mmCIF file of C-alpha atoms in Angstrom:
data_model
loop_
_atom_site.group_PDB
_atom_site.id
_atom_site.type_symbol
_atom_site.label_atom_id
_atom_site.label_comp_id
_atom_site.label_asym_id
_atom_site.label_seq_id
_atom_site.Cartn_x
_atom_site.Cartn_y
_atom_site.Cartn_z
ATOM 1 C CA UNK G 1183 34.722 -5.777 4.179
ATOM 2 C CA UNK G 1184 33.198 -5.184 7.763
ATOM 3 C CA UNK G 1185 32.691 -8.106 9.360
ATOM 4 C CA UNK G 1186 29.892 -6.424 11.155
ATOM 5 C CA UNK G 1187 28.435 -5.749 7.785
ATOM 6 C CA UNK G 1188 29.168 -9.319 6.306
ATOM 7 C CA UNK G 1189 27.348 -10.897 9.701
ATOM 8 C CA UNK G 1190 24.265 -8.438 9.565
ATOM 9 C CA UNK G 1191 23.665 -9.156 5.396
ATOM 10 C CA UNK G 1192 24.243 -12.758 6.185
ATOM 11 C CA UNK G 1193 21.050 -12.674 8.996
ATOM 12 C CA UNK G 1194 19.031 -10.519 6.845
ATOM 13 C CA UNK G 1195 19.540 -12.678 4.253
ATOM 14 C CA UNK G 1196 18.998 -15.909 6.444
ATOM 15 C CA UNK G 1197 15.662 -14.199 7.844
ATOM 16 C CA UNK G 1198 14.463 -13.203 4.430
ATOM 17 C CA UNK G 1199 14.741 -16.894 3.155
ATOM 18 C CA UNK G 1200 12.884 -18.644 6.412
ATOM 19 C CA UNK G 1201 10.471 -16.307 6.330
ATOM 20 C CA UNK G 1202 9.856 -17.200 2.868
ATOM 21 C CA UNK G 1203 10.122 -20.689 3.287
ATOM 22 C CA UNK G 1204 7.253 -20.270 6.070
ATOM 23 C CA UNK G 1205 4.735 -18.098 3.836
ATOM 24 C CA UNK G 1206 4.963 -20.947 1.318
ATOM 25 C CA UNK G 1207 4.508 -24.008 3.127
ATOM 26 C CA UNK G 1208 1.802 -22.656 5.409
ATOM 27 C CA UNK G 1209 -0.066 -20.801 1.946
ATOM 28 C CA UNK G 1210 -3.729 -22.149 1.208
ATOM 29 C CA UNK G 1211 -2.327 -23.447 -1.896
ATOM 30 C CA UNK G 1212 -0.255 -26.101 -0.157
ATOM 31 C CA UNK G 1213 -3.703 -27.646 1.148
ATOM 32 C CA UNK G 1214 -4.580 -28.065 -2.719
ATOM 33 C CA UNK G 1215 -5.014 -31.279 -2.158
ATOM 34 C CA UNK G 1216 -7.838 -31.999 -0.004
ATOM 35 C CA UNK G 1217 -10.844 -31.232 -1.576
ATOM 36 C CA UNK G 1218 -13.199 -28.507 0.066
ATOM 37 C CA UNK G 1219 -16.425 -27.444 -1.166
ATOM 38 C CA UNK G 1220 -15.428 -23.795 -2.802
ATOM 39 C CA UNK G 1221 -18.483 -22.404 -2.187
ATOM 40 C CA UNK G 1222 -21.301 -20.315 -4.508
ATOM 41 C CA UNK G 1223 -19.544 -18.284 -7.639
ATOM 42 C CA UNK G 1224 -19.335 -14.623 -7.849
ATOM 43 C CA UNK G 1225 -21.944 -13.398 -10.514
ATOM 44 C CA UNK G 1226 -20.767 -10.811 -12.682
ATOM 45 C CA UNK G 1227 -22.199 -7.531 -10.854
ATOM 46 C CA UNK G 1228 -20.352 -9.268 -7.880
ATOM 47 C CA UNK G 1229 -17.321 -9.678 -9.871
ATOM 48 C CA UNK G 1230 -17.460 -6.163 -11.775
ATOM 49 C CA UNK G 1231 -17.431 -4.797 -8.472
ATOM 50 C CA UNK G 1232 -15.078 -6.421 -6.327
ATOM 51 C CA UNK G 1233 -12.375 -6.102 -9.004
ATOM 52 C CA UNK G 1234 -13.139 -2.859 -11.124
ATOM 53 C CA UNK G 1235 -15.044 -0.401 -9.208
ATOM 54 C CA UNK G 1236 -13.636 -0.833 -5.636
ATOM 55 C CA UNK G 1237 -9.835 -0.630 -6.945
ATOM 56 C CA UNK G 1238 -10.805 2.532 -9.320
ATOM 57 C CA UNK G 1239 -12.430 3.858 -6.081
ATOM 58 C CA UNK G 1240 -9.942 3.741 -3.610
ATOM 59 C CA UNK G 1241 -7.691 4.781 -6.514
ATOM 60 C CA UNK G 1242 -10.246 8.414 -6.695
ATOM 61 C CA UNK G 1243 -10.412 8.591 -2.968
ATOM 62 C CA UNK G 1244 -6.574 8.212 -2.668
ATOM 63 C CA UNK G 1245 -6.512 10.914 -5.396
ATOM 64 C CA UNK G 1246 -8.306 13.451 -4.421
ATOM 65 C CA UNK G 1247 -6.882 13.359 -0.091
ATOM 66 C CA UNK G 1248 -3.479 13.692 -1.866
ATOM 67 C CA UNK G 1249 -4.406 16.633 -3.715
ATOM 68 C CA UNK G 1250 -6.402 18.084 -0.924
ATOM 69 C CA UNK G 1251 -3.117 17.660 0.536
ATOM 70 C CA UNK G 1252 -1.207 19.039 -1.581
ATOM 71 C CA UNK G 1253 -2.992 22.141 -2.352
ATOM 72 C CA UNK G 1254 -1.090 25.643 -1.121
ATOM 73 C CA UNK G 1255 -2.801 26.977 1.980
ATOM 74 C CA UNK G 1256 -3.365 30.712 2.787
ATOM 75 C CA UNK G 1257 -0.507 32.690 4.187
ATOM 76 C CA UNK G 1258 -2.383 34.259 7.224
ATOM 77 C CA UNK G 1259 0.977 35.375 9.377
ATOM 78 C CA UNK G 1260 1.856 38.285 6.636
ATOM 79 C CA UNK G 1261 0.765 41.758 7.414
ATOM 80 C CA UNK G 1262 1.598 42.651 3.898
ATOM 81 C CA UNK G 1263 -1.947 43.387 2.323
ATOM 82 C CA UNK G 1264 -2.228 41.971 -1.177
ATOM 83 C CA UNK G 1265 -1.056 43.842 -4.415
ATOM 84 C CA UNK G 1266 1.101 46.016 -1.948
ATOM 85 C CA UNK G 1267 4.888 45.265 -2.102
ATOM 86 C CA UNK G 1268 5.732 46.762 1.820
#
């Protein structure tokens, strides 16, 4: 094998792992141990809505701009009139 190749999977690699290492010890669940005030509960509209509607609407608005996107557009550089075969 290339030790190029061999060198750059070994830094990915390397890179990946630190980086992991990082995002876990400075995640708010390695402060679990002091004890904060959480703050006021959702109530359930709050909760209903946070959770349920806003996902299923960005999942409709994501929807509908990639079908807008999608669609065919008019061919306006033809000179061919339709239902004529020229």
């Amino acid at each position: 094998m290339n030790r190029k190749r061999v060198a750059r999977a070994g830094a990915v690699t390397l890179g990946t792992v630190l980086t992991t290492l990082l995002m876990m010890l400075t995640s708010p669940a390695a402060g679990a141990l002091s004890r904060d005030d959480p703050g006021p509960g959702l109530s359930v509209f709050e909760t209903l809505a946070y959770f349920v509607v806003a996902p299923l609407a960005l999942f409709g608005l994501i929807a509908v701009l990639v079908v807008l996107g999608d669609r065919p557009r008019k061919d306006t550089t033809s000179n061919v009139r339709p239902g004529r075969s020229d």
